[in-house]
C-alpha positions in Angstrom: 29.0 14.1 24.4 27.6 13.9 20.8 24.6 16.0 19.7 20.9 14.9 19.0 20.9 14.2 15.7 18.6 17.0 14.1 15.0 16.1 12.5 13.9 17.7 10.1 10.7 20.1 9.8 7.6 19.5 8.0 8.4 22.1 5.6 11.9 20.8 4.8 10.8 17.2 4.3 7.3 18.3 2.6 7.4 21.9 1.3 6.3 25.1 2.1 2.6 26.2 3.3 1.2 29.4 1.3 -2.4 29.1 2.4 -5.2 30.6 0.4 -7.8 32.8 1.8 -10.8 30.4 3.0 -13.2 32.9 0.4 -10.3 30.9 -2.3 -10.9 27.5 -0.9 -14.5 28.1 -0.9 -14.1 28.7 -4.7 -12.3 26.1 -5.6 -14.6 23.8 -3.8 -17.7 24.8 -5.6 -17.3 22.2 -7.9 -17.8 19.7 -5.9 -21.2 17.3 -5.0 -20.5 16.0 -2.3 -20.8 17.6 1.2 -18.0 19.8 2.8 -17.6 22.4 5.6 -14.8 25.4 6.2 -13.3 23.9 9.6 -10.9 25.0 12.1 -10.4 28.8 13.2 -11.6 29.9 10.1 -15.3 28.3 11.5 -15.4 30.1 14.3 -14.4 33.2 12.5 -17.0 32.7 10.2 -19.3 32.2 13.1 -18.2 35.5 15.3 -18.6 37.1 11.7 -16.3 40.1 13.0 -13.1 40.8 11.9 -10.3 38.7 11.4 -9.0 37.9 15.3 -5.6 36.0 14.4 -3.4 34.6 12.0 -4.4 31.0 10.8 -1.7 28.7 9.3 -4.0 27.1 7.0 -7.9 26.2 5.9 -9.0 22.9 7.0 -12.1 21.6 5.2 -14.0 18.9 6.5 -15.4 16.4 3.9 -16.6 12.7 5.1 -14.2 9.7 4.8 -16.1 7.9 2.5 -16.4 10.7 -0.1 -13.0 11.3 -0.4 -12.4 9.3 -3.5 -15.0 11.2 -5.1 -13.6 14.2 -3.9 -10.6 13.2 -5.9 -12.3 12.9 -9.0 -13.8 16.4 -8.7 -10.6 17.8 -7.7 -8.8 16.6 -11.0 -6.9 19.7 -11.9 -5.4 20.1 -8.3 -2.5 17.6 -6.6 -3.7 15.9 -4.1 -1.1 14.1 -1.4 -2.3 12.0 1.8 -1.4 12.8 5.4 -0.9 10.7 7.9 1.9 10.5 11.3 3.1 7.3 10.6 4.0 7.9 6.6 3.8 11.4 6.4 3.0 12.9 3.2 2.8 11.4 -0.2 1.1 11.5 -3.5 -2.4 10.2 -3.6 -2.3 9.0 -7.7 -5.8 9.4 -9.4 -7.8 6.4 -9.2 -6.1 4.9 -5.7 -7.7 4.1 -2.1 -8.0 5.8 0.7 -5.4 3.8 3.0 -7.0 3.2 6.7 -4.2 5.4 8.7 -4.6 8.4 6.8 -6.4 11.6 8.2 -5.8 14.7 5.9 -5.1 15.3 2.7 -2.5 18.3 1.6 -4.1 20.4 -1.8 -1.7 22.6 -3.9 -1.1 23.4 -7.6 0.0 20.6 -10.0 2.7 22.2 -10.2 4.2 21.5 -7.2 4.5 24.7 -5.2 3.2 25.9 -1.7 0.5 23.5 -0.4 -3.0 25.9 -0.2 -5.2 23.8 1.9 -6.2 20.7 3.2 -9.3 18.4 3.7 -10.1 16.7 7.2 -11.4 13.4 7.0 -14.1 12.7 9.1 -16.2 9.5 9.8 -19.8 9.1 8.9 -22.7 6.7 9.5 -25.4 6.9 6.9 -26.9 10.4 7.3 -24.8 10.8 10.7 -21.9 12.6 11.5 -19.8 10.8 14.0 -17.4 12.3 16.3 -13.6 11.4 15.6 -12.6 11.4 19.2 -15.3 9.2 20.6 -17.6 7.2 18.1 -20.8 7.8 20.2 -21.2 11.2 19.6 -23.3 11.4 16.9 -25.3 14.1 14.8 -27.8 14.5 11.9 -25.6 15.8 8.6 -28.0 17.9 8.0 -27.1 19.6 11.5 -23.5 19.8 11.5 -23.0 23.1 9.5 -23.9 26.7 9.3 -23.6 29.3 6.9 -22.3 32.6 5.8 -23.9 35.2 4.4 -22.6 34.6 1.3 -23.5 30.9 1.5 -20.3 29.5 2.3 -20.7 26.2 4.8 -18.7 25.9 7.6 -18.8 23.5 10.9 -20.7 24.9 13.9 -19.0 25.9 16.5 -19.7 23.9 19.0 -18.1 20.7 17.0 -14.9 22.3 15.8 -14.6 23.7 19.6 -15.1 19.8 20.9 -12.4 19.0 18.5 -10.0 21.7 19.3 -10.4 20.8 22.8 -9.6 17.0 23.1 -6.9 17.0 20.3 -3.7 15.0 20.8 -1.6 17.9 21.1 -4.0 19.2 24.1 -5.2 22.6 24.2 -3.0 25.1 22.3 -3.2 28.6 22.9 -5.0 29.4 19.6 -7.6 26.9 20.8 -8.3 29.0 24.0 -8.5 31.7 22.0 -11.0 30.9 19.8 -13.3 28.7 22.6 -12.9 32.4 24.6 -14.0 34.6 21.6 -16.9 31.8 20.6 -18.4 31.1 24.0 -20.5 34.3 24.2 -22.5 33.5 20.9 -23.3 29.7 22.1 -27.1 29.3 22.8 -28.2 26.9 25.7 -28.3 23.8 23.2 -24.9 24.2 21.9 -23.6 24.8 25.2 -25.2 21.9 27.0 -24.2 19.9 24.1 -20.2 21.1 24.2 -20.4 20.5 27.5 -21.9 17.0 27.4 -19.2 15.8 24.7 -16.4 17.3 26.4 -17.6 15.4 29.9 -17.5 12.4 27.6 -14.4 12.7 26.3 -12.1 13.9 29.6 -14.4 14.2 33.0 -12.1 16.8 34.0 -12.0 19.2 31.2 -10.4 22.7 31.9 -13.2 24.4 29.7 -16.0 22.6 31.7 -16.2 25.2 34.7 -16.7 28.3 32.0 -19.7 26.2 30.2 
């Protein structure tokens, strides 16, 4: 019988990941105007304010769809490439659109090496944030981010735990992980309103039960 042909890994067909620390990305993202939040682990990290719990791959920063482009011109010194499953990565050229399938975009040196970080694109409705996985979860902007204590934003826990629990690669192990560690410091709104969007999203939610 002949073998499965092999496919190739992100990092063979795209490069390498050397992510900076999210106190870098923070840095690099002072410059610019529009409005962005440290996402992923690193927000509930931020949020627990503790030690560092686990390893994180990357930094995911969430910036609204329809700045992007401007986030592009602020980002001139850096190379920017769009992300998407059905092209997979390729250059974004200064100046270009933002083409409808595309969700992330990679960040690295214009030089070509390890990518650093990326942004996560999210949609947005004048001054409302709107939820990726279903469009009639809304919020204020103004009420989608904390904090550090040395100013940095980052997405409140609650919304980057909705979006780690209904992702399309289901819950990962990291996700439990970080919904365990983040569940104690949830007040009664942000638990009733986890527990409202994740009944929304999947009736039958494993996570409902602990909330």
């Amino acid at each position: 019988m002949s073998e499965e042909p092999r496919v190739a890994t992100d990092e063979e067909l795209y490069g390498p990941w050397d992510s900076y620390s999210p106190e870098r990305v923070a840095e690099i993202m002072s410059v610019v105007t529009r409005p962005w939040w440290i996402a992923g682990g690193w927000a509930i990290e931020f949020h627990l304010g503790g030690p560092q719990r686990r390893e994180h791959e990357d930094v995911d920063v969430l910036v609204l769809r329809e700045d992007a482009v401007a986030v592009q011109r602020e980002l001139v010194d850096w190379d920017l490439h769009l992300a998407s499953r059905e092209e997979g990565v390729r250059s974004w050229e200064p100046g270009a659109g933002l083409p409808d399938d595309v969700g992330d975009i990679w960040i690295r040196e214009p030089d070509a090496g390890a990518w650093r970080f990326q942004l996560m694109l999210n949609p947005s409705d004048g001054q409302d944030w709107i939820c990726k996985r279903d469009r009639v979860l809304r919020l204020p902007l103004a009420e989608i981010g904390l904090r550090t204590q040395s100013g940095v934003p980052y997405l409140r826990p609650e919304i980057q735990l909705l979006h780690k629990g209904t992702g399309s690669l289901g819950i990962r192990e990291k996700d439990e992980e970080d919904f365990r560690a983040a569940l104690p410091l949830l007040d009664a709104g942000a638990l009733r309103w986890l527990r409202d969007a994740l009944r929304r999203v999947r009736t039958d939610h494993p996570w409902l039960d602990a909330l």
